[in-house]
CSV table of C-alpha atoms in Angstrom, one decimal:
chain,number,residue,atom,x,y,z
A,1,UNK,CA,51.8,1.9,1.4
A,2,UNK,CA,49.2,3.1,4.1
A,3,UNK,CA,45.6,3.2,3.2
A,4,UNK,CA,43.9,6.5,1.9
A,5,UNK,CA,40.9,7.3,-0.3
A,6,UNK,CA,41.6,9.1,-3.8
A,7,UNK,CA,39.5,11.9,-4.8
A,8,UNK,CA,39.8,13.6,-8.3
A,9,UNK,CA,37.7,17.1,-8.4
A,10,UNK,CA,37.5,19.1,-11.7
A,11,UNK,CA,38.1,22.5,-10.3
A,12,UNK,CA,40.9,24.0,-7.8
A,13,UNK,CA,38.0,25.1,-5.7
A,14,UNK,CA,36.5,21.6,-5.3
A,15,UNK,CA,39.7,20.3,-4.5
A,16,UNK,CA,40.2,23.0,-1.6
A,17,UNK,CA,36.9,21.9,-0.5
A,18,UNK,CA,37.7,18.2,-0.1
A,19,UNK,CA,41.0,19.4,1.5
A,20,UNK,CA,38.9,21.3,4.1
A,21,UNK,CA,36.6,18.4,4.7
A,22,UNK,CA,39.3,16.2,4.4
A,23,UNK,CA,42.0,17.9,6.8
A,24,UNK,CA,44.1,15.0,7.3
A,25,UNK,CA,44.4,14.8,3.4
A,26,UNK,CA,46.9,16.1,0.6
A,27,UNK,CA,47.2,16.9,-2.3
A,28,UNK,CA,48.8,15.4,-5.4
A,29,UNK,CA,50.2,16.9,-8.8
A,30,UNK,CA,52.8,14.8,-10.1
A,31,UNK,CA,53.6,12.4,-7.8
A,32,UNK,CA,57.0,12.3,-8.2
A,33,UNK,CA,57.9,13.1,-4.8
A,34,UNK,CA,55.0,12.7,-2.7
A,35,UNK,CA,54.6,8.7,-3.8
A,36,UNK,CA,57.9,7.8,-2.7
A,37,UNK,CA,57.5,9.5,0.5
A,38,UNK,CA,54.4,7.4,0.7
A,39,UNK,CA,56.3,4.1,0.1
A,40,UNK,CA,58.5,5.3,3.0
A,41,UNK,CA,56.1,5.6,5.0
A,42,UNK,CA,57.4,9.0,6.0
A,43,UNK,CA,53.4,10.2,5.6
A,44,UNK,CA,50.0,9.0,6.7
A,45,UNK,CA,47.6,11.3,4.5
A,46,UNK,CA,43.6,10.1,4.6
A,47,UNK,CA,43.0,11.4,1.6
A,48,UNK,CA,44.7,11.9,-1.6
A,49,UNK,CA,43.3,15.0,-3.6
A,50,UNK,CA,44.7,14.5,-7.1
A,51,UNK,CA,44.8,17.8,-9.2
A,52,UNK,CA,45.8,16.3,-12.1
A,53,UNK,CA,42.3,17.0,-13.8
A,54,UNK,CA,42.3,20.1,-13.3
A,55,UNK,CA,41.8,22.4,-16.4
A,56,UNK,CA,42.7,25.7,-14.7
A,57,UNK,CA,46.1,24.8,-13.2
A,58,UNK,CA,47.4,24.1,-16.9
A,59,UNK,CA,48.6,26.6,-19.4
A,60,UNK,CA,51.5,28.5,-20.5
A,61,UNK,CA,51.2,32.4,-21.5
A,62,UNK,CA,52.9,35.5,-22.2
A,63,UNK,CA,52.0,38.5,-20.7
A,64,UNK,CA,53.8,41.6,-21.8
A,65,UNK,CA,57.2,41.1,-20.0
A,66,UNK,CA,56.4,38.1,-17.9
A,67,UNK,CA,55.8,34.1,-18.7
A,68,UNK,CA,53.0,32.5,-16.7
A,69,UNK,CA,53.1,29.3,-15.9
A,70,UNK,CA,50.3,26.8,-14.8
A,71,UNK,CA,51.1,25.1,-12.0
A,72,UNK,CA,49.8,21.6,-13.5
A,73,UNK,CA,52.4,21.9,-16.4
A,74,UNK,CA,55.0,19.1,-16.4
A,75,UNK,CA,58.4,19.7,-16.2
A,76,UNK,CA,59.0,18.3,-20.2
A,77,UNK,CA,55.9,20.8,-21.1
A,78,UNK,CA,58.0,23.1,-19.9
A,79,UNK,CA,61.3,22.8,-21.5
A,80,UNK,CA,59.8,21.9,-24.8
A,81,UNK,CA,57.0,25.0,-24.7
A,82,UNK,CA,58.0,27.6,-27.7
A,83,UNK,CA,56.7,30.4,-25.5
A,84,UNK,CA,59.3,29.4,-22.4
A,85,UNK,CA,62.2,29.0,-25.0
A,86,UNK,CA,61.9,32.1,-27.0
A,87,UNK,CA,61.2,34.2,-23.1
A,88,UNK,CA,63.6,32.5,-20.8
A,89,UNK,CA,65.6,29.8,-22.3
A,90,UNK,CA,67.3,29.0,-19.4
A,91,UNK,CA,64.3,28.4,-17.4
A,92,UNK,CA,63.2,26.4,-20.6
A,93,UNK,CA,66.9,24.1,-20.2
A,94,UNK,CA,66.9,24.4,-16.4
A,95,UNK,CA,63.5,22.3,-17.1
A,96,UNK,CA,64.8,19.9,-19.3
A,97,UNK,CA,67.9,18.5,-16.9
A,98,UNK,CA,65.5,17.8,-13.9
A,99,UNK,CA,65.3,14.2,-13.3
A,100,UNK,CA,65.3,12.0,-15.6
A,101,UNK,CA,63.1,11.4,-18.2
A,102,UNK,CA,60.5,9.5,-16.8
A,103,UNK,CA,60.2,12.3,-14.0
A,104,UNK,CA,59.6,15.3,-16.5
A,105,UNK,CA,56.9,13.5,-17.6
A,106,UNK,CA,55.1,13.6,-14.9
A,107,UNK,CA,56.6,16.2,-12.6
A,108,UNK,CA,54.9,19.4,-11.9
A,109,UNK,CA,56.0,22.9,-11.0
A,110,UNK,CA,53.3,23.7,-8.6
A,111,UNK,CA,53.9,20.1,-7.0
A,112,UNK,CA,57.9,20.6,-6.6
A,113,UNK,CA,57.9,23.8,-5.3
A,114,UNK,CA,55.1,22.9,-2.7
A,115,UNK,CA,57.0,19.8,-1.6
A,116,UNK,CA,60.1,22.4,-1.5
A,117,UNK,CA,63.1,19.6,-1.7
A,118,UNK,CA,66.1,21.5,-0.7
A,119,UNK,CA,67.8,20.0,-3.5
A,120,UNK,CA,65.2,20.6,-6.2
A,121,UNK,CA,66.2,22.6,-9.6
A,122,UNK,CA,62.9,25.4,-9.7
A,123,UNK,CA,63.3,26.6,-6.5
A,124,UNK,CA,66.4,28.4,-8.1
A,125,UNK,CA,64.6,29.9,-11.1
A,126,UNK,CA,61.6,31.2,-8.8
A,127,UNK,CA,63.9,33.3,-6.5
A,128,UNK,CA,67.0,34.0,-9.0
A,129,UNK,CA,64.1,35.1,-11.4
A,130,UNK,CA,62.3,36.8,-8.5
A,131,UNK,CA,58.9,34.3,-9.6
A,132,UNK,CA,55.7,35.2,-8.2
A,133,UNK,CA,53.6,31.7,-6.6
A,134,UNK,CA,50.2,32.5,-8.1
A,135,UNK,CA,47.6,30.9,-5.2
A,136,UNK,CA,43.7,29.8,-4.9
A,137,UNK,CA,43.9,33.0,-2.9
A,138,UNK,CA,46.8,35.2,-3.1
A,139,UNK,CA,50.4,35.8,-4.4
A,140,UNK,CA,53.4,35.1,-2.7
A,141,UNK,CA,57.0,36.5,-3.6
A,142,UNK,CA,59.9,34.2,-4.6
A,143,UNK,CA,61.4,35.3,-1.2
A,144,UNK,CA,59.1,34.8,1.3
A,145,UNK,CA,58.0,31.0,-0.3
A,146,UNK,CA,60.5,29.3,1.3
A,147,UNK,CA,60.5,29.2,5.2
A,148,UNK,CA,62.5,25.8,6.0
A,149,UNK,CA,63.9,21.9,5.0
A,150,UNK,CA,60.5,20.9,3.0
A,151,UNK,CA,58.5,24.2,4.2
A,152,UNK,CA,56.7,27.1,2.6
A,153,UNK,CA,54.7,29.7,3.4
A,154,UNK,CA,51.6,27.9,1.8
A,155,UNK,CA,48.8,26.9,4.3
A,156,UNK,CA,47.6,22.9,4.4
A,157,UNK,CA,44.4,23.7,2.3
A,158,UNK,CA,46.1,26.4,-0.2
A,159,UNK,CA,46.9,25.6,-4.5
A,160,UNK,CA,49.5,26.7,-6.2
A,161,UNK,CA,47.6,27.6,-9.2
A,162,UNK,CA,50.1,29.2,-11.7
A,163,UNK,CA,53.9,30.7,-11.0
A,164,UNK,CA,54.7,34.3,-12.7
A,165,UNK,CA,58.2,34.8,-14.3
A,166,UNK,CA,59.7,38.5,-14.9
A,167,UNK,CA,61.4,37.9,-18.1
A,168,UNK,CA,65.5,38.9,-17.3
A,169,UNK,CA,67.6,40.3,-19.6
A,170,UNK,CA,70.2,37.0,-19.4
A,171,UNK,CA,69.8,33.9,-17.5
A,172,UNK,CA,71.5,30.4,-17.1
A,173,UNK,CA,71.2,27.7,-14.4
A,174,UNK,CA,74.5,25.5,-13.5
A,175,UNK,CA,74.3,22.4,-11.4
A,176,UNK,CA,76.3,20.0,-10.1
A,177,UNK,CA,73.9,16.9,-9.9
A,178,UNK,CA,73.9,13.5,-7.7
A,179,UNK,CA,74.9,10.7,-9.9
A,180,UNK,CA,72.1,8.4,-8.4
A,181,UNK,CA,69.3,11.1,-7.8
A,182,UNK,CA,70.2,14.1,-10.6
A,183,UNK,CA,68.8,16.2,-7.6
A,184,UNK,CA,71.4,18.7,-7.1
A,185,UNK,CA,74.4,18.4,-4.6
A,186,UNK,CA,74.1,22.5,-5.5
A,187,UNK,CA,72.5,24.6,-8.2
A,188,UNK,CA,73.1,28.1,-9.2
A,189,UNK,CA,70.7,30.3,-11.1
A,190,UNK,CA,72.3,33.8,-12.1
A,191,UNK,CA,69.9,36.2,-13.8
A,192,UNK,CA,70.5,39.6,-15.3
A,193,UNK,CA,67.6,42.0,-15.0
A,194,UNK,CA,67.2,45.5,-15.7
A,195,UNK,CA,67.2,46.1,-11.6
A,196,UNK,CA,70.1,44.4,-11.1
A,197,UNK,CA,71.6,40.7,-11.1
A,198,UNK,CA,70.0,38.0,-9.1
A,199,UNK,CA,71.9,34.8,-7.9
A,200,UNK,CA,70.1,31.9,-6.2
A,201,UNK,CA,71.7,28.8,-5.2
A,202,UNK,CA,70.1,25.3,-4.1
A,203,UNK,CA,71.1,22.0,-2.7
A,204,UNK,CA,73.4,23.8,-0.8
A,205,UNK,CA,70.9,24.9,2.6
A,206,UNK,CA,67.5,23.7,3.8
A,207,UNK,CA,66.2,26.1,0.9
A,208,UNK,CA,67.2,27.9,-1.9
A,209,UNK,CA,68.8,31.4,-0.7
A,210,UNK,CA,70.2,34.5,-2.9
A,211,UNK,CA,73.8,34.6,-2.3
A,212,UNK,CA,74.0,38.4,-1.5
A,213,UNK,CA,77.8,38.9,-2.1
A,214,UNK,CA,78.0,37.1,-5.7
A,215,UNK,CA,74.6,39.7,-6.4
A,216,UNK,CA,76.7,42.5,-5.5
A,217,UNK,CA,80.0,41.4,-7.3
A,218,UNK,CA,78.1,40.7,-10.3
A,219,UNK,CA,75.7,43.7,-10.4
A,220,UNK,CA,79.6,46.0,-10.3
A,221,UNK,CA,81.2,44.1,-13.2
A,222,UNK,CA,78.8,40.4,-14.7
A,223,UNK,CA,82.0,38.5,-15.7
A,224,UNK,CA,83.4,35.6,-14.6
A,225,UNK,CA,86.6,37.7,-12.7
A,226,UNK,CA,84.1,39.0,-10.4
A,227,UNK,CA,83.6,35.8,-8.9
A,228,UNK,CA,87.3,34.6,-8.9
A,229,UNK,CA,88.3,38.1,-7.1
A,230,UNK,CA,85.9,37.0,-3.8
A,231,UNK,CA,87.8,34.1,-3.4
A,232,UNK,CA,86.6,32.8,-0.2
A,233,UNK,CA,84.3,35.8,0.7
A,234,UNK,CA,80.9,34.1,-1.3
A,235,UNK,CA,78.9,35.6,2.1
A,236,UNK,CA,78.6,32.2,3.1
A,237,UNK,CA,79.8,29.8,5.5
A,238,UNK,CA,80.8,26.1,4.9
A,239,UNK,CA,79.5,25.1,8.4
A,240,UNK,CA,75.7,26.4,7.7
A,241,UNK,CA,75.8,24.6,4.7
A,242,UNK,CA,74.3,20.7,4.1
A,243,UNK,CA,76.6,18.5,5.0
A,244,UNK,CA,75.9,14.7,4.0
A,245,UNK,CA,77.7,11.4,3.0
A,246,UNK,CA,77.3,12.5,-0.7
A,247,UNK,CA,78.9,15.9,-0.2
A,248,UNK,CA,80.2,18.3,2.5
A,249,UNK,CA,79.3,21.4,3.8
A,250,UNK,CA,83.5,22.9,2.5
A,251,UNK,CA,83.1,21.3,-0.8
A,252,UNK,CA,79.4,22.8,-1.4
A,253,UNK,CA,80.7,26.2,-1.0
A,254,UNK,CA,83.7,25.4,-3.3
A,255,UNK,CA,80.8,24.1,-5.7
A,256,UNK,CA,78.8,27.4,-5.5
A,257,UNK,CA,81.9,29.6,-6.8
A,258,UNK,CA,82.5,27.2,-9.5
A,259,UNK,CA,78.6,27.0,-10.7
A,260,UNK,CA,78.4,30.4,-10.4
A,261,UNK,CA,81.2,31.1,-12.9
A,262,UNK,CA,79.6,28.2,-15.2
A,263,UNK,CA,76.1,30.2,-15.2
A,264,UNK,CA,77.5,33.5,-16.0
A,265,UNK,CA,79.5,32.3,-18.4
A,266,UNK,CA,76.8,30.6,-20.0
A,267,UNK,CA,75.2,33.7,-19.9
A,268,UNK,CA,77.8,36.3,-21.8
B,1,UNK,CA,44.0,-0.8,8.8
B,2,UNK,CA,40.6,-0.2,7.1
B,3,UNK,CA,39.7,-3.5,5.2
B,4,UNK,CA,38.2,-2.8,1.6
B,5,UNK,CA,34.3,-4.3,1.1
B,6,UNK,CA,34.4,-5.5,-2.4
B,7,UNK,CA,31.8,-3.4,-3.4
B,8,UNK,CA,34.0,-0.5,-2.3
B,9,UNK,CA,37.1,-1.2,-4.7
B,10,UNK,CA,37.6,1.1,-7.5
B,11,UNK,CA,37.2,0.1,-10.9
B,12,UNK,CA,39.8,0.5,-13.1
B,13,UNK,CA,39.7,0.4,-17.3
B,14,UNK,CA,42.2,1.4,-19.0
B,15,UNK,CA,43.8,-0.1,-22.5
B,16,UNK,CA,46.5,-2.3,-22.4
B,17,UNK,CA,47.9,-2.9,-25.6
B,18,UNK,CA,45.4,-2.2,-27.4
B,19,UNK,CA,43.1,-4.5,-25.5
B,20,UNK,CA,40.3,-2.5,-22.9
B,21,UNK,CA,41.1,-4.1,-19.5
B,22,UNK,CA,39.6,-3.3,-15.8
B,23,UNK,CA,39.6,-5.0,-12.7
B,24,UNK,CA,39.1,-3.6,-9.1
B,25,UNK,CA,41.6,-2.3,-6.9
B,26,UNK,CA,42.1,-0.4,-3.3
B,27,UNK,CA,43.3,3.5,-4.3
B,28,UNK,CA,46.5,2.8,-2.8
B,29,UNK,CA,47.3,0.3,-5.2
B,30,UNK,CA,50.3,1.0,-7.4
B,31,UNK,CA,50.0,0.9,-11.4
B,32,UNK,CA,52.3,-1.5,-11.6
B,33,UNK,CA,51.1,-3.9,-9.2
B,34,UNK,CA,47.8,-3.2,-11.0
B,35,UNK,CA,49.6,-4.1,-14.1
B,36,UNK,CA,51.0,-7.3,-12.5
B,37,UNK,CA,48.9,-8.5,-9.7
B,38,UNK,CA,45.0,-7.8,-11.3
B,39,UNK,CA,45.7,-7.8,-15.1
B,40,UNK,CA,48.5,-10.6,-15.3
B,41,UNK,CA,50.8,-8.6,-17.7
B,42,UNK,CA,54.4,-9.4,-15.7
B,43,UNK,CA,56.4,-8.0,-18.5
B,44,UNK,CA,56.7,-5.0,-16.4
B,45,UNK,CA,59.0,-5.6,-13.7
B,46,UNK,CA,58.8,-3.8,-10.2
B,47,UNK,CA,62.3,-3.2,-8.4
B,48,UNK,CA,62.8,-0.8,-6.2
B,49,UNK,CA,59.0,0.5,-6.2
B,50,UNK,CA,60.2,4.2,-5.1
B,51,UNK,CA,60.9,5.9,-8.3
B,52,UNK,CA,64.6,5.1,-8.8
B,53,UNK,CA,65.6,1.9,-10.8
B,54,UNK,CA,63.3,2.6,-13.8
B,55,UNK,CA,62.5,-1.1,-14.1
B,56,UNK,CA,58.9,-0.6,-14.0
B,57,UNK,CA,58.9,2.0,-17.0
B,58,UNK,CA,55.6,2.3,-19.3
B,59,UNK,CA,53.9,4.1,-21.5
B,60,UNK,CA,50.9,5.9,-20.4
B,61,UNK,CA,49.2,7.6,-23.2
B,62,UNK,CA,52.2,7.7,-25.1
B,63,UNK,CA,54.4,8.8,-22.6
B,64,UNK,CA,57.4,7.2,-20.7
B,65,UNK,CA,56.4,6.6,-17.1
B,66,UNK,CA,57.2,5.0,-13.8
B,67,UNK,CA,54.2,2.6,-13.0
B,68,UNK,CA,55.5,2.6,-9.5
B,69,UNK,CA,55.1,6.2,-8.9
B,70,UNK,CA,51.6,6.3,-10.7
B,71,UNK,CA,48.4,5.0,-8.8
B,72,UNK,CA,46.4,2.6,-10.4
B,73,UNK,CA,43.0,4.9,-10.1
B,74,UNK,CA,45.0,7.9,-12.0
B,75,UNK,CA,45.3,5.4,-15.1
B,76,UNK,CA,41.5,5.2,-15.7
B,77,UNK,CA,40.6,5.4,-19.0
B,78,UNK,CA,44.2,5.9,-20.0
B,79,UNK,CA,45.5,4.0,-22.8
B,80,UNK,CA,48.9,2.3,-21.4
B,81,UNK,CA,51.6,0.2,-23.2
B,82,UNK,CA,53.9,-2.4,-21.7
B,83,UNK,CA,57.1,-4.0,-22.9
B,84,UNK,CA,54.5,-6.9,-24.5
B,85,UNK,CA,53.7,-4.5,-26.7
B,86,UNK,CA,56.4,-4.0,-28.6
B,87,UNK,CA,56.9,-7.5,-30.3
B,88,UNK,CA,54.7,-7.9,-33.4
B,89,UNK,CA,51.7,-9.8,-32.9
B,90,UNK,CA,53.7,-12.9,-34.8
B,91,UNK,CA,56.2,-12.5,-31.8
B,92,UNK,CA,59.0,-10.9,-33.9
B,93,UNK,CA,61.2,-8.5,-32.3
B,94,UNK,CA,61.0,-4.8,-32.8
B,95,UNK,CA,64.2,-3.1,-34.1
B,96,UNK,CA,65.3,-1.9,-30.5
B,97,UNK,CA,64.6,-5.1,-29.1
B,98,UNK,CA,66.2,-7.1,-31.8
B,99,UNK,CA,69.3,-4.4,-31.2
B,100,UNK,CA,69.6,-5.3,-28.0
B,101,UNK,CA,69.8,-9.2,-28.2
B,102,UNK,CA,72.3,-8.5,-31.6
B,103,UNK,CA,74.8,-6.8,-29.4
B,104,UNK,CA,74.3,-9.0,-26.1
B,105,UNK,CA,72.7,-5.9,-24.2
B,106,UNK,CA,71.2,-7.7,-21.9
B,107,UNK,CA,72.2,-9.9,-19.3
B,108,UNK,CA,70.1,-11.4,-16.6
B,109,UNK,CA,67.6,-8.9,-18.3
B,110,UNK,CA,65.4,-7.6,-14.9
B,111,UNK,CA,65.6,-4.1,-15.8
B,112,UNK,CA,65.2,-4.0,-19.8
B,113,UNK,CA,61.3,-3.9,-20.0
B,114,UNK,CA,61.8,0.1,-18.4
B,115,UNK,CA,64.7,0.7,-20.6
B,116,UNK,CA,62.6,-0.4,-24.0
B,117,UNK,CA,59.8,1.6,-23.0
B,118,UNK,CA,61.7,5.1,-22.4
B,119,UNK,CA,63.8,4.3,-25.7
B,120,UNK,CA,60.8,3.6,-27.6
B,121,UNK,CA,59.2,6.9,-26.6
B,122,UNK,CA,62.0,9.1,-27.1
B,123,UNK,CA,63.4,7.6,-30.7
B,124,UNK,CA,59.2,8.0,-32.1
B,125,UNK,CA,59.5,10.9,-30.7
B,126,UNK,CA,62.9,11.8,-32.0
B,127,UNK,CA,64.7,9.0,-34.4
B,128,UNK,CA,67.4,10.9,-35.3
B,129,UNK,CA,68.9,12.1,-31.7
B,130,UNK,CA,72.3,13.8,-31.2
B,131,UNK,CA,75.2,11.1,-29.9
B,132,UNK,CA,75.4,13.3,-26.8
B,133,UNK,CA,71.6,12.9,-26.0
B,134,UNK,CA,71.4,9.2,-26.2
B,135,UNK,CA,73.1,8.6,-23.0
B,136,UNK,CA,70.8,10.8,-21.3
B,137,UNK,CA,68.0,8.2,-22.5
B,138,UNK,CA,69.4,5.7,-19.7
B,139,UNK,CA,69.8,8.2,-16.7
B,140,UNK,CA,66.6,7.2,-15.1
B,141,UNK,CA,67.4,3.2,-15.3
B,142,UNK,CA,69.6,0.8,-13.6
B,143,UNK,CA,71.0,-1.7,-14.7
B,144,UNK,CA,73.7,-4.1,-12.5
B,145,UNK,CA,74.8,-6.8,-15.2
B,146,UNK,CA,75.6,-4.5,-18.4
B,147,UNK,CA,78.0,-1.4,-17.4
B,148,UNK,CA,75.5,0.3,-19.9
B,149,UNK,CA,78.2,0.4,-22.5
B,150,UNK,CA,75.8,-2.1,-24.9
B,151,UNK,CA,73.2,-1.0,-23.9
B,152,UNK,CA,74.5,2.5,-25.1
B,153,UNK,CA,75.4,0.2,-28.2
B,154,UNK,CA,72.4,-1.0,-29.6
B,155,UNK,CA,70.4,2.5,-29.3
B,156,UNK,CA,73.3,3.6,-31.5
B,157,UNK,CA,73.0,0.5,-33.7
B,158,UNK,CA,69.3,1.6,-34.2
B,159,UNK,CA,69.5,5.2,-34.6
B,160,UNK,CA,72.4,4.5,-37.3
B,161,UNK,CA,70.4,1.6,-39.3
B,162,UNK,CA,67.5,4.4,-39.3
B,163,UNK,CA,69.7,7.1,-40.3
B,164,UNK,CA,71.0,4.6,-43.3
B,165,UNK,CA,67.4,4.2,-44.3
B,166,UNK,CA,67.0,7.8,-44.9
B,167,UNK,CA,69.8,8.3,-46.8
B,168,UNK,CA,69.1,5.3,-49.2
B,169,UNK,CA,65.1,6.7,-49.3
B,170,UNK,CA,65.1,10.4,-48.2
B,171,UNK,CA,61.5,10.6,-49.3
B,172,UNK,CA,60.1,8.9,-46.1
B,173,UNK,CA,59.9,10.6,-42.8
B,174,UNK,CA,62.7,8.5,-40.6
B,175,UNK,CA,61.1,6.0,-38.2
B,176,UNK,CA,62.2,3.3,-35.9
B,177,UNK,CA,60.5,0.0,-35.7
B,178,UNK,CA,58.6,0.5,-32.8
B,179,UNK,CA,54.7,0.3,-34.0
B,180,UNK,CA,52.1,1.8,-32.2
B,181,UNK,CA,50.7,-1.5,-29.9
């Protein structure tokens, strides 16, 4: 691993500071992703601005009809926290398949939807759940987070500070997971809300995406029929999907059907 | 590359086993090298040092974690157990580790330190677990000699015995014989 200098502030402020100072730097939550990418040389940061300390980035709350989540909290806070079980317990499970164990311990939500694998599990429950990304200076909507493979809409110096979930009426996650990895070859996060139904799907593009025809199938009748009767017509094509040794672009459509039917069932 | 003064190393304490430890390290120097390298302990084995074998698994304020994807400088003043913890101080097996040699689940043995370590924390956290969870205590470890399937064994083995002790003394709260280090 290249050389950097490690800095540790107390505050998100102090940290944007250092960042600004700093502008070759990064920062780190968890680690889970950004170390390995370190090992692999595939970065060069200065500076590594560690937010781990930081007091304000941790937290879970209810408010009224939404759960707030800090973005510090680690993936096993998050499936074992009473207040995301009783809210959103499929958000609370989603949580608790990511990884393995060693990764939900450290793992972060801010940190994994900033480093925006396109195979990552929250990415799914941010835009299925239409999420709000709580910044150091503004919010951003589930649907305009994602821009591209690895890219969001955050600037170099901006924190994810907290991420805000409108609670749904029903929602369940499905995913099809790499034997080696556990990312996902292709998740699917269905979610039934008052305005309507909500499907997201990841692992299968450079980002997670809402699969428009499954909302509009589900939203006339939420069963597991609706999806069978599209057949082929999911509103996507096999050829703009990822296509890699592990899995192809054909069989991660045929994988979005089934996952579909698997979260909506797991959801009636 | 930028070479490190000595005076410009961090200092590192955390305790290690129960015993307060520092030394001096660069910040890109990985716990587990740290471990390794400046304190001696080798019981921890590195293999594939990006976040995938497991091997290297520890437990860093009580929780189950990959040294290789945790920088020395963010274990400061953390309390951190290793697989030499786990023997009593005599040098008698715990109950996993004693499971394990019982039903020969262990070969040439490179990756058991990680696997001890992640079972230890989740069975003190949860002795009793559901048969369909404890297979999900191996997914982030590899292991090339055992086909997992004794492995799988002797975590079975253990959560039985405990569940045997229970139901011969209900009284006490069920615990496996993994002592805090």
């Amino acid at each position: 691993m290249r050389d950097f200098n490690f800095h540790r502030p107390a505050s998100v402020a102090e940290a944007v500071g250092l960042l600004r100072k700093h502008s070759g730097g990064k920062f780190l939550a968890g680690g889970q992703s950004l170390l390995p990418v370190l090992k692999l040389d595939m970065a060069d940061p200065s500076d590594l601005i560690s937010l781990s300390g930081i007091a304000e980035l941790r937290g879970i709350r209810v408010e009224g009809n939404t759960l707030i989540i800090g973005a510090g909290m680690r993936h096993a806070e998050v499936a074992q926290s009473p207040e995301v079980q009783r809210t959103i317990p499929g958000l609370a499970r989603l949580a608790d398949h990511i990884g393995d164990a060693q990764v939900r311990n450290r793992g972060t939500l801010g940190g994994s939807l900033a480093h925006a694998d396109p195979a990552a599990d929250y990415p799914a429950a941010i835009v299925a759940l239409n999420g709000t990304v709580q910044t150091d200076r503004r919010t951003i909507a589930a649907d305009d987070f994602f821009t591209g493979l690895f890219e969001t809409a955050l600037r170099p110096d901006e924190v994810i500070t907290a991420v805000r979930f409108p609670v749904p009426t029903r929602c369940a996650y499905a995913k099809f997971g790499s034997h080696a990895s556990k990312y996902a070859l292709v998740g699917v996060m269905v979610a039934k809300t008052a305005d309507g139904v909500r499907v997201a799907v990841t692992g299968a593009g450079p980002y997670a995406f809402r699969a428009a025809a499954l909302e509009t199938a589900l939203g006339q009748s939420f069963s597991v029929a609706a999806i069978e009767a599209l057949g082929e017509n999911l509103g996507v094509r096999a050829d703009d999907l990822n296509n890699t040794a592990e899995a192809s672009g054909a069989y991660r459509k045929h994988l979005i059907a089934v996952l579909a039917k698997r979260a909506v069932a797991a959801c009636l | 590359m930028k070479r490190w003064k000595q005076s410009e190393l961090v200092p590192v304490q955390v305790e290690l086993n129960g015993v307060q430890r520092r030394g001096l390290c660069e910040p890109r120097v990985l716990l587990s090298d740290f471990l390794r390298d400046t304190l001696g302990a080798t019981g921890t084995h590195v293999g594939c040092e990006t976040g995938e074998c497991g091997a290297c698994t520890i437990r860093v304020d009580g929780v189950a974690q990959r040294s290789c994807l945790t920088l020395a400088v963010q274990a400061d003043g953390r309390c951190i157990e290793t697989v030499e913890g786990l023997a009593q101080a005599d040098g008698s097996l715990c109950e996993l580790q004693h499971a394990l040699r019982e039903r020969f689940a262990l070969q040439c043995g490179f990756c058991i330190p990680g696997i001890l370590m992640t079972c230890a924390e989740m069975l003190k956290r949860r002795p009793l677990p559901e048969d369909e969870q404890i297979p999900g205590l191996l997914a982030g470890h590899l292991c090339r000699c055992t086909g997992y399937t004794d492995l799988l064994a002797a975590v079975r083995h253990t959560v039985a015995e405990v569940r045997r002790r229970e139901a011969a003394h209900p009284a006490s709260a069920p615990s496996v014989g993994v002592h805090d280090a």
